[in-house]
Tab-separated table of C-alpha atoms in Angstrom:
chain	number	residue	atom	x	y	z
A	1	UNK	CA	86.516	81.813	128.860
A	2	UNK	CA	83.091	82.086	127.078
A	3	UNK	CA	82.549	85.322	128.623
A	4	UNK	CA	85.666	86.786	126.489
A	5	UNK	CA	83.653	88.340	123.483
A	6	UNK	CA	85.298	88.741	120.089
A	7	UNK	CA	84.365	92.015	119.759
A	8	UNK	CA	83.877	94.363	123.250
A	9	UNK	CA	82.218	97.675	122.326
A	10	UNK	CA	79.539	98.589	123.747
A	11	UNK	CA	77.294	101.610	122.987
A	12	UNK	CA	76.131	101.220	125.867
A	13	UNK	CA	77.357	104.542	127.650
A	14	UNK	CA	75.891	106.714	124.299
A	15	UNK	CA	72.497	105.452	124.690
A	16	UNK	CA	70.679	108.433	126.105
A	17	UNK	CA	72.258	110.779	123.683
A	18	UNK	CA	71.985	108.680	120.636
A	19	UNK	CA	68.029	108.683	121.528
A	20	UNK	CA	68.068	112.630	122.045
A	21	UNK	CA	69.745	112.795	118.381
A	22	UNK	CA	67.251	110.528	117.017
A	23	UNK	CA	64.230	112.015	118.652
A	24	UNK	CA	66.236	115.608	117.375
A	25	UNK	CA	66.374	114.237	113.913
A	26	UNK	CA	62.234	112.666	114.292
A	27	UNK	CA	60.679	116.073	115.270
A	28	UNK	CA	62.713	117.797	112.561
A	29	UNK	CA	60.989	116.222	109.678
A	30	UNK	CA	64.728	116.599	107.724
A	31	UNK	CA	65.347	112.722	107.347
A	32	UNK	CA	67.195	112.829	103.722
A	33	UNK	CA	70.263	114.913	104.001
A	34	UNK	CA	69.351	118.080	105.552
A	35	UNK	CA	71.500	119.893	108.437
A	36	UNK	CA	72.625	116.690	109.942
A	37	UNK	CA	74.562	114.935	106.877
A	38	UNK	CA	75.831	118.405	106.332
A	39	UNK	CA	77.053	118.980	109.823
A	40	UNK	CA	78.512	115.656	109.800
A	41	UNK	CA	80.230	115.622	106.558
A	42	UNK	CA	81.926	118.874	107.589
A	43	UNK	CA	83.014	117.012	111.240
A	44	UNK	CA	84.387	114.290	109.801
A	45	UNK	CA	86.197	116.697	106.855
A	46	UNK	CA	87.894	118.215	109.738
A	47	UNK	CA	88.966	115.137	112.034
A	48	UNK	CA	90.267	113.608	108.923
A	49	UNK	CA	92.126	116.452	107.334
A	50	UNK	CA	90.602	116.540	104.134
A	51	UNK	CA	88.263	119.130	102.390
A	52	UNK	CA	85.204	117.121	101.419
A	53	UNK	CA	83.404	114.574	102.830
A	54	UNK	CA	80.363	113.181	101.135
A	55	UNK	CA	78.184	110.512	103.474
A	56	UNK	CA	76.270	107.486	101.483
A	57	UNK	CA	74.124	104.859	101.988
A	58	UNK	CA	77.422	101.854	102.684
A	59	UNK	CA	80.804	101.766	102.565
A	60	UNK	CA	80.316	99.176	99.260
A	61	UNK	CA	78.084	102.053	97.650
A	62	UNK	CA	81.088	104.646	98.334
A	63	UNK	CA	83.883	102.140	96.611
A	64	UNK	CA	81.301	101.974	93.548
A	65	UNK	CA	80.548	105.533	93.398
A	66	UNK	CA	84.500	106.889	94.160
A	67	UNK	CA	85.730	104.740	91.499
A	68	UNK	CA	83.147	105.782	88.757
A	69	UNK	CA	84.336	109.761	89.854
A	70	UNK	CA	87.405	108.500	88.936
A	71	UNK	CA	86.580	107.849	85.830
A	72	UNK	CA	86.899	104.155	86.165
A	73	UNK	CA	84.487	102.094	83.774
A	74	UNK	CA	84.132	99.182	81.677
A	75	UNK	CA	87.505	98.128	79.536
A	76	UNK	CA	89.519	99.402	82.930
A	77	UNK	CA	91.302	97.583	85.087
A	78	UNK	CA	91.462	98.580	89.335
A	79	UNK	CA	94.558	96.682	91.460
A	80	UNK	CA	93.443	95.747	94.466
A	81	UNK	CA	94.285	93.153	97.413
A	82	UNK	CA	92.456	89.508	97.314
A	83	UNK	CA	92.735	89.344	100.951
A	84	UNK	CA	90.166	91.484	102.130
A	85	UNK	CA	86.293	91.986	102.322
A	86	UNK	CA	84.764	90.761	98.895
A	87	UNK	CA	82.941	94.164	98.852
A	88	UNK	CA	86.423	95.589	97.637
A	89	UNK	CA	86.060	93.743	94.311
A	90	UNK	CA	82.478	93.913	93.642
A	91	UNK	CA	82.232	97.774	94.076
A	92	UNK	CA	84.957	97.251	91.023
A	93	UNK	CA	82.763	94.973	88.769
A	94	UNK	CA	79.491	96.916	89.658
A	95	UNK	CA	81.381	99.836	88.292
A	96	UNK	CA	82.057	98.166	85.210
A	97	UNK	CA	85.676	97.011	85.243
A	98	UNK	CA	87.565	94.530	85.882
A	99	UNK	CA	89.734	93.870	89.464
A	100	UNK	CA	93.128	92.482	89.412
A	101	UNK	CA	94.685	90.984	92.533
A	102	UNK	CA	97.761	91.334	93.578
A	103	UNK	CA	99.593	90.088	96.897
A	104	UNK	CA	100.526	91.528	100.515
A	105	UNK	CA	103.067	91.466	102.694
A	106	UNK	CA	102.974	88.876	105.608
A	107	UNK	CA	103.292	91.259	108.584
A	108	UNK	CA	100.696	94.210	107.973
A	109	UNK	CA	98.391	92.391	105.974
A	110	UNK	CA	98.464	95.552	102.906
A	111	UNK	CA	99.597	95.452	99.682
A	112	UNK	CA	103.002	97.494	98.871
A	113	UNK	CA	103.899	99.405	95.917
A	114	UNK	CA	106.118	96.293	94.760
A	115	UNK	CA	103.173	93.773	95.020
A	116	UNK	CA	100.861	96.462	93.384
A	117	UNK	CA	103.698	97.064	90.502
A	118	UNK	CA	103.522	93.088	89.561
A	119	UNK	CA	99.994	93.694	88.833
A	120	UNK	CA	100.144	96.792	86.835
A	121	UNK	CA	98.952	97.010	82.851
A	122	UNK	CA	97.885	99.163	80.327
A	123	UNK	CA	94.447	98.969	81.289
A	124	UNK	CA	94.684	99.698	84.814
A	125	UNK	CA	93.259	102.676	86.086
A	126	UNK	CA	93.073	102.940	89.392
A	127	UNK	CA	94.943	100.930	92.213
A	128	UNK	CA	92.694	100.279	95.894
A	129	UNK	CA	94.958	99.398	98.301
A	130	UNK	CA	92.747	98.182	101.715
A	131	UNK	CA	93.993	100.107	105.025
A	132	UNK	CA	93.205	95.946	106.212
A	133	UNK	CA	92.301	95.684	110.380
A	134	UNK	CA	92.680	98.951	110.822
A	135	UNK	CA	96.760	99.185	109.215
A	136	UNK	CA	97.640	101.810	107.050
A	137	UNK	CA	98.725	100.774	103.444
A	138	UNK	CA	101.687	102.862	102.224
A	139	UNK	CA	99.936	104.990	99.998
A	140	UNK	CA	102.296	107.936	99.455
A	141	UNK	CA	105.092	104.740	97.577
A	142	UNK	CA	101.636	103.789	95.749
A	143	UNK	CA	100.584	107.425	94.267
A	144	UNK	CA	104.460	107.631	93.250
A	145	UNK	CA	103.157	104.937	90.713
A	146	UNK	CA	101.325	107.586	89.076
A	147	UNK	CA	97.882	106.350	89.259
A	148	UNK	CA	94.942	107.115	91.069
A	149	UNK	CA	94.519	105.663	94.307
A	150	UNK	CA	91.693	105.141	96.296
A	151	UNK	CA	91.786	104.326	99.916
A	152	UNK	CA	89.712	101.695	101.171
A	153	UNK	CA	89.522	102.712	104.754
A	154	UNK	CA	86.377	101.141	106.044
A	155	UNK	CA	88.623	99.662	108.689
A	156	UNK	CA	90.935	102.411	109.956
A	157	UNK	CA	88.678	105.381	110.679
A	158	UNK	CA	91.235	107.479	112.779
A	159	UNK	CA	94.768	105.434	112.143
A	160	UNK	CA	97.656	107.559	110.388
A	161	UNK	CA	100.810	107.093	108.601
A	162	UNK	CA	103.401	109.863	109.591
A	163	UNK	CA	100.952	111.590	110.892
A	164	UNK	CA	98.433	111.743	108.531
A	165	UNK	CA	94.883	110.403	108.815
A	166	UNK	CA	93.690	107.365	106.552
A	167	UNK	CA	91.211	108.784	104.907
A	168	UNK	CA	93.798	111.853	103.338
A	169	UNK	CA	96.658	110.416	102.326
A	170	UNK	CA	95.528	109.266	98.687
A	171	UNK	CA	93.365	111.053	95.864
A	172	UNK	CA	90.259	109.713	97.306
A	173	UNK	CA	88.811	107.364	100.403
A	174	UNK	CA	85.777	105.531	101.439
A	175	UNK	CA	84.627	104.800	104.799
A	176	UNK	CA	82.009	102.255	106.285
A	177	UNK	CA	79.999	103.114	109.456
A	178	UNK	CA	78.869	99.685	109.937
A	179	UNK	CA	78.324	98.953	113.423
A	180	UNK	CA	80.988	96.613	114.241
A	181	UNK	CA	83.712	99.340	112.945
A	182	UNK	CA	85.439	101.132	115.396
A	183	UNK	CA	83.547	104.688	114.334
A	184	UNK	CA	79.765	102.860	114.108
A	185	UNK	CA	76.142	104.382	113.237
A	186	UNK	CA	73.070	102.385	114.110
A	187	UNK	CA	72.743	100.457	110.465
A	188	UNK	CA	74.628	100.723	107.089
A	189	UNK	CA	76.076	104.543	106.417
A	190	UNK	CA	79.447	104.777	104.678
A	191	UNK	CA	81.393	108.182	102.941
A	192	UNK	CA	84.284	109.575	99.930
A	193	UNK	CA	86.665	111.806	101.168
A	194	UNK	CA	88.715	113.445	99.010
A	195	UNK	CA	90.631	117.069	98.639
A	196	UNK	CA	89.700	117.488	94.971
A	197	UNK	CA	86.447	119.586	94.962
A	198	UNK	CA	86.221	118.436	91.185
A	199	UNK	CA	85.995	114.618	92.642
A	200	UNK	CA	83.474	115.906	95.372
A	201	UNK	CA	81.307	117.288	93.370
A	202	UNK	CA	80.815	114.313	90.788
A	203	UNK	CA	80.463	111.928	93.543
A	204	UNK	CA	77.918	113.950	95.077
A	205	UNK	CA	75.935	113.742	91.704
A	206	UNK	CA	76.525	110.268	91.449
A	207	UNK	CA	74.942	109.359	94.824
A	208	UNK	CA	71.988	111.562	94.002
A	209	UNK	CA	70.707	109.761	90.445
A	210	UNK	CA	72.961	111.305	88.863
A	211	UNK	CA	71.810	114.952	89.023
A	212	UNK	CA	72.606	118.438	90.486
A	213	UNK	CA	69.219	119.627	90.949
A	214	UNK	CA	66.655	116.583	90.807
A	215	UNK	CA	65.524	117.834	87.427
A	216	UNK	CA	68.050	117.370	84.767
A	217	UNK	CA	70.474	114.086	85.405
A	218	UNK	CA	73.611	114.379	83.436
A	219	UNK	CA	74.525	110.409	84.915
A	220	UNK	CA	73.048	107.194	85.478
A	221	UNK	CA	73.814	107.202	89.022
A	222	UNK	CA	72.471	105.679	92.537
A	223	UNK	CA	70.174	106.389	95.409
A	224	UNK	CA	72.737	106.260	98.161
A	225	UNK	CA	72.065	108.666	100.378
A	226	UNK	CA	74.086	108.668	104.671
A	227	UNK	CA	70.461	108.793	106.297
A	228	UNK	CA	69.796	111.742	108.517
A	229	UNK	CA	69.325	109.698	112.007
A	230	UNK	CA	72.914	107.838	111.047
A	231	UNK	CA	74.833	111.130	110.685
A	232	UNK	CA	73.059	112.548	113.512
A	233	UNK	CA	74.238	109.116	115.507
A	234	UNK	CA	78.064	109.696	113.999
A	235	UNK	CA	78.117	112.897	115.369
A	236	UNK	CA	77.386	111.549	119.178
A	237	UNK	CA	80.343	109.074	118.676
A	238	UNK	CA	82.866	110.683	116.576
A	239	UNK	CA	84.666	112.768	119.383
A	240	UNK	CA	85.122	109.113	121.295
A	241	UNK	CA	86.470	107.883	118.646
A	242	UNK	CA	90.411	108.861	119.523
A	243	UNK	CA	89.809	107.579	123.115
A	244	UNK	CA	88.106	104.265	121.479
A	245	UNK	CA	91.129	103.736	119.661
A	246	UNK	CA	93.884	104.338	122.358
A	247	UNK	CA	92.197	101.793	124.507
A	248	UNK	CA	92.598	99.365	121.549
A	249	UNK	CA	96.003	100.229	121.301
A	250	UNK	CA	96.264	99.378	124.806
A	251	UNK	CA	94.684	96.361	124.599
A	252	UNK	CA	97.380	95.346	121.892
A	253	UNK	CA	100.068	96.188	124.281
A	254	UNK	CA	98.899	94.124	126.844
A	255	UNK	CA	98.555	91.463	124.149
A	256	UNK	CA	102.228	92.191	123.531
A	257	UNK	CA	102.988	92.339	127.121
A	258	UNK	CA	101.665	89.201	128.473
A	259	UNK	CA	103.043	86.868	125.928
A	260	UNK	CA	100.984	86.417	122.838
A	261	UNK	CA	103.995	86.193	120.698
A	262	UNK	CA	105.440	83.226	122.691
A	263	UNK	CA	101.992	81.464	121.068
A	264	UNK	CA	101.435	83.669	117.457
A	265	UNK	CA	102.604	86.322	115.330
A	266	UNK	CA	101.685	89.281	115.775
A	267	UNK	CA	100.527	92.442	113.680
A	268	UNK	CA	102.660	94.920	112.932
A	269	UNK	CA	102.699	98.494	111.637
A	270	UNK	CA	103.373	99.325	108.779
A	271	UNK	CA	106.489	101.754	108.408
A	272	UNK	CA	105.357	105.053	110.171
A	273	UNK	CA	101.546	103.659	110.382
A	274	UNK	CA	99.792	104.160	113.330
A	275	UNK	CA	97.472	100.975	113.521
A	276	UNK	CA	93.783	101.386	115.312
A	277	UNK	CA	92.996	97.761	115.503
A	278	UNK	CA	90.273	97.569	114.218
A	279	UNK	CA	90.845	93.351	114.696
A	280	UNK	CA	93.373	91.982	116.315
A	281	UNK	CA	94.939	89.814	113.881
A	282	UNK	CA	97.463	87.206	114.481
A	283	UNK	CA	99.092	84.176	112.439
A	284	UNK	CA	99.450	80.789	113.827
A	285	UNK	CA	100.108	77.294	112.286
A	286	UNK	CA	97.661	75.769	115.210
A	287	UNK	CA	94.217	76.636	115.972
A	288	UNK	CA	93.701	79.548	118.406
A	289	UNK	CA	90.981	79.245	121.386
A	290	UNK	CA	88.908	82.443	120.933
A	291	UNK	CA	90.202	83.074	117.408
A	292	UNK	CA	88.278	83.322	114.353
A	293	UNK	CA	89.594	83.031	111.190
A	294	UNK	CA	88.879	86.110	108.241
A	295	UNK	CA	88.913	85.881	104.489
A	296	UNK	CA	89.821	82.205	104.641
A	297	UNK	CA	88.836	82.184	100.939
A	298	UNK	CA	90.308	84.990	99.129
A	299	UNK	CA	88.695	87.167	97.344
A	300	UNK	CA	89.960	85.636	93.787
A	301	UNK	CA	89.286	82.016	94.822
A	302	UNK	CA	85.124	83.045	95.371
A	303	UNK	CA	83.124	81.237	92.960
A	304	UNK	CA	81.681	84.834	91.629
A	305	UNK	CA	85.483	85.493	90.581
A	306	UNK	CA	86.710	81.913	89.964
A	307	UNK	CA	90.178	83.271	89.395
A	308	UNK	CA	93.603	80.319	89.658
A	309	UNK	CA	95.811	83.157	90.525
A	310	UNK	CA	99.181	82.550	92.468
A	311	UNK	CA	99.211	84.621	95.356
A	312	UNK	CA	101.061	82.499	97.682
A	313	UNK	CA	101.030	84.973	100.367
A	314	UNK	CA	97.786	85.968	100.327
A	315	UNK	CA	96.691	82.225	100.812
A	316	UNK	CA	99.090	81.972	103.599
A	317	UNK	CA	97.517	85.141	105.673
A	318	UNK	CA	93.824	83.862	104.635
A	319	UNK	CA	95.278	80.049	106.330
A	320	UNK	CA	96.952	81.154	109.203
A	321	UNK	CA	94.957	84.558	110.258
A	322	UNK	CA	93.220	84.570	113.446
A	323	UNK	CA	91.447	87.187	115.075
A	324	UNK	CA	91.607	87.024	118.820
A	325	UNK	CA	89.465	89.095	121.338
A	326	UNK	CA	89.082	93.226	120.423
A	327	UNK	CA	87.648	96.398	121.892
A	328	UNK	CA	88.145	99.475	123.697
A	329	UNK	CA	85.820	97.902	126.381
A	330	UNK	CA	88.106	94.779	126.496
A	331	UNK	CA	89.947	94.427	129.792
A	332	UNK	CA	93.744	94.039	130.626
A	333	UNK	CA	92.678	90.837	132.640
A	334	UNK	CA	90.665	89.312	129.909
A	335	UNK	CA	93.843	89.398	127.485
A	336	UNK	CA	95.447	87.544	130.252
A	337	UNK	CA	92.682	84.587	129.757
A	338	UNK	CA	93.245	84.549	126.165
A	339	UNK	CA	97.011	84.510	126.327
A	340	UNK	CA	96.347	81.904	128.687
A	341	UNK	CA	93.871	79.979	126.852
A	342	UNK	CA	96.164	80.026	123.661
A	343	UNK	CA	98.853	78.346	125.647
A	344	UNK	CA	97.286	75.555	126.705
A	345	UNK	CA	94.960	75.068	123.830
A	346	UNK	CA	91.837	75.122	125.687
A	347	UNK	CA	88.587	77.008	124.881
C-alpha cells in the first residue's frame, strides 16, 4: 500500500520537450515576457474562452493584483470561503481590505449565493468564491448578486459549469501553475483572465510596477512577471491537459465503482459543474488509510486572522475531509487497494 502515491502525475513523458522549450527559451535571450508569455497568454485565452489572459509570477500575486483592478482597496470588504488555501485571504489583506468568511455547502465544498448573501454589507466589494478541488462554484447565482466576482480557479484549470470553462464564467479569474495542479509549469507561474479589456489592461500595469511604458508609473504596483521558460513549459502541457483530466475523472469513477461510498462520502458536482479533480476529496467520521486531511484549520481560525466566527459547516468539511489517492497516472487497480485499505482500516 505504500506504493499508492497521493498524488500520481508524472511529467515524466514531457521531459524531452520541456528541455527543447527551455533550451528554445535559453538561446533566445527573451527570458522576461517576450514571444513566449505572449504566445501563451493567447493559448490559454482560447482554451478557456475568454479574451485576455495576463500570466504572473503566482497564483497569490494574481488574487492580489485582480482584486486591486477591481478597484478593491482599503475600507472594502471581499466575501470569500474560510475553507480553502490561506492564500485566498491574504491576497485580500495585501490588497488592503478586509476578507469576510462565509460558509459552504457540505457536498461540493463551494460557497453558494445563499452562504455568500449571509455575509454581504455595505462595504463589500467584491465576492471570491474558490472553484475548491477542482469543483465549480456557481458563479452565474453569485454575479446575480450584483457584485464583482472573481474566480479563484487555481484548482480547476479546465472544469466547466454548463459548459463553460472556470476561468470565464465570472468578471475576472486567477489561475496557479504550481506544479502539483493539474495544468503545472516547472516553479511558481500563475494568470487573470478576464473578458473586460478595461480589467486587462490595468492588471497588466499593475504586474509591471505599475506602468505602461517603464518610464512614467501611474500605480504603485508589483514585479510579477509568468517567467519566459514557465510559459514556454505551459505551452508543452496545455494540450494534455483535457486528456489529464478525463483520466481523473476516470479514476473517480472507479472510486465510485468499487465501493468508496460504502466507507466515505463522496464529492459531488455541483449543479451542471463538470469537476476535474483536482483532489479527490471525501468525508469520513474515521480516519482514512492513504488520506490526508486539507485545511484542517480554516482559514478564519489562523492565528494571522484570529477570527471566532460560526461557520459550522466549514469546520465540519475542514474535520472530516480526506483526500485519498489522485492522478491521471493513477491506476484502476490501485483504487482497488485503497478502497480496500479503507475497509479494513489498514495502511
Amino acid at each position: 500500500m505504500a506504493d499508492v502515491p497521493l498524488f500520481a502525475s508524472s511529467l515524466e513523458p514531457y521531459h524531452d520537450r520541456l528541455a527543447e522549450a527551455i533550451e528554445r527559451v535559453a538561446r533566445s535571450g527573451a527570458y522576461i515576457l517576450g514571444p513566449e508569455v505572449e504566445a501563451f497568454e493567447q493559448e490559454f485565452a482560447a482554451y478557456l474562452g475568454v479574451k485576455h489572459c495576463i500570466g504572473v509570477a503566482n497564483g497569490t500575486d494574481a488574487l492580489t493584483i485582480a482584486l486591486r483592478a477591481l478597484g478593491v482597496g482599503p475600507g472594502d470588504e471581499v466575501v470569500m470561503p474560510s475553507f480553502t488555501f490561506y492564500a485566498t485571504a491574504e491576497a485580500a489583506i495585501v490588497a488592503g481590505a478586509t476578507p469576510v468568511f462565509c460558509d459552504i455547502d457540505l457536498d461540493t465544498f463551494c460557497v453558494t449565493a445563499e452562504t455568500v448573501k449571509v455575509a454581504l454589507t455595505p462595504r463589500t466589494k467584491a465576492i471570491v468564491p474558490v472553484h475548491l478541488f477542482g469543483n465549480v462554484a456557481p458563479v452565474p447565482e453569485l454575479r446575480e448578486l450584483g457584485l464583482p466576482v472573481l474566480e479563484d480557479a487555481a484548482q480547476a484549470a479546465g472544469a466547466e459549469l454548463d459548459g463553460v470553462r472556470a476561468g470565464a464564467l465570472g468578471d475576472a479569474a486567477t489561475f496557479s501553475f504550481f506544479p502539483s495542479k493539474n495544468l503545472p509549469c516547472l516553479g511558481d507561474g500563475g494568470a487573470i483572465t478576464t473578458n473586460s479589456d478595461e480589467l486587462a489592461e490595468q492588471v497588466r500595469v499593475l504586474r509591471f510596477h505599475g506602468s505602461h511604458d517603464k518610464t512614467t508609473f501611474v500605480e504603485v504596483g508589483y514585479n510579477s512577471r509568468l517567467d519566459a521558460m514557465q510559459a514556454a513549459a505551459l505551452r508543452v502541457l496545455l494540450p494534455a491537459l483535457d486528456g489529464w483530466n478525463d483520466r481523473r475523472r476516470e479514476v473517480a469513477a472507479a472510486y465510485e465503482r468499487l465501493g468508496m461510498g460504502e466507507h466515505a462520502a463522496l464529492p459531488r458536482d455541483g449543479g451542471g459543474a463538470r469537476h476535474i479533480y483536482h483532489l479527490y476529496v471525501v468525508r469520513s467520521e474515521r480516519e482514512l488509510p492513504l488520506g490526508r486531511g486539507y485545511y484542517r484549520v480554516p482559514v478564519h481560525r489562523q492565528p494571522a486572522i484570529g477570527s471566532s466566527l460560526d461557520l459550522p459547516v466549514t469546520e465540519e468539511a475542514a474535520r472530516t475531509n480526506y483526500a485519498l489517492p489522485m492522478g491521471k497516472d493513477l491506476t484502476d487497480e490501485q483504487v482497488a487497494e485503497v478502497v480496500a485499505a479503507c475497509a479494513s482500516g489498514s495502511t
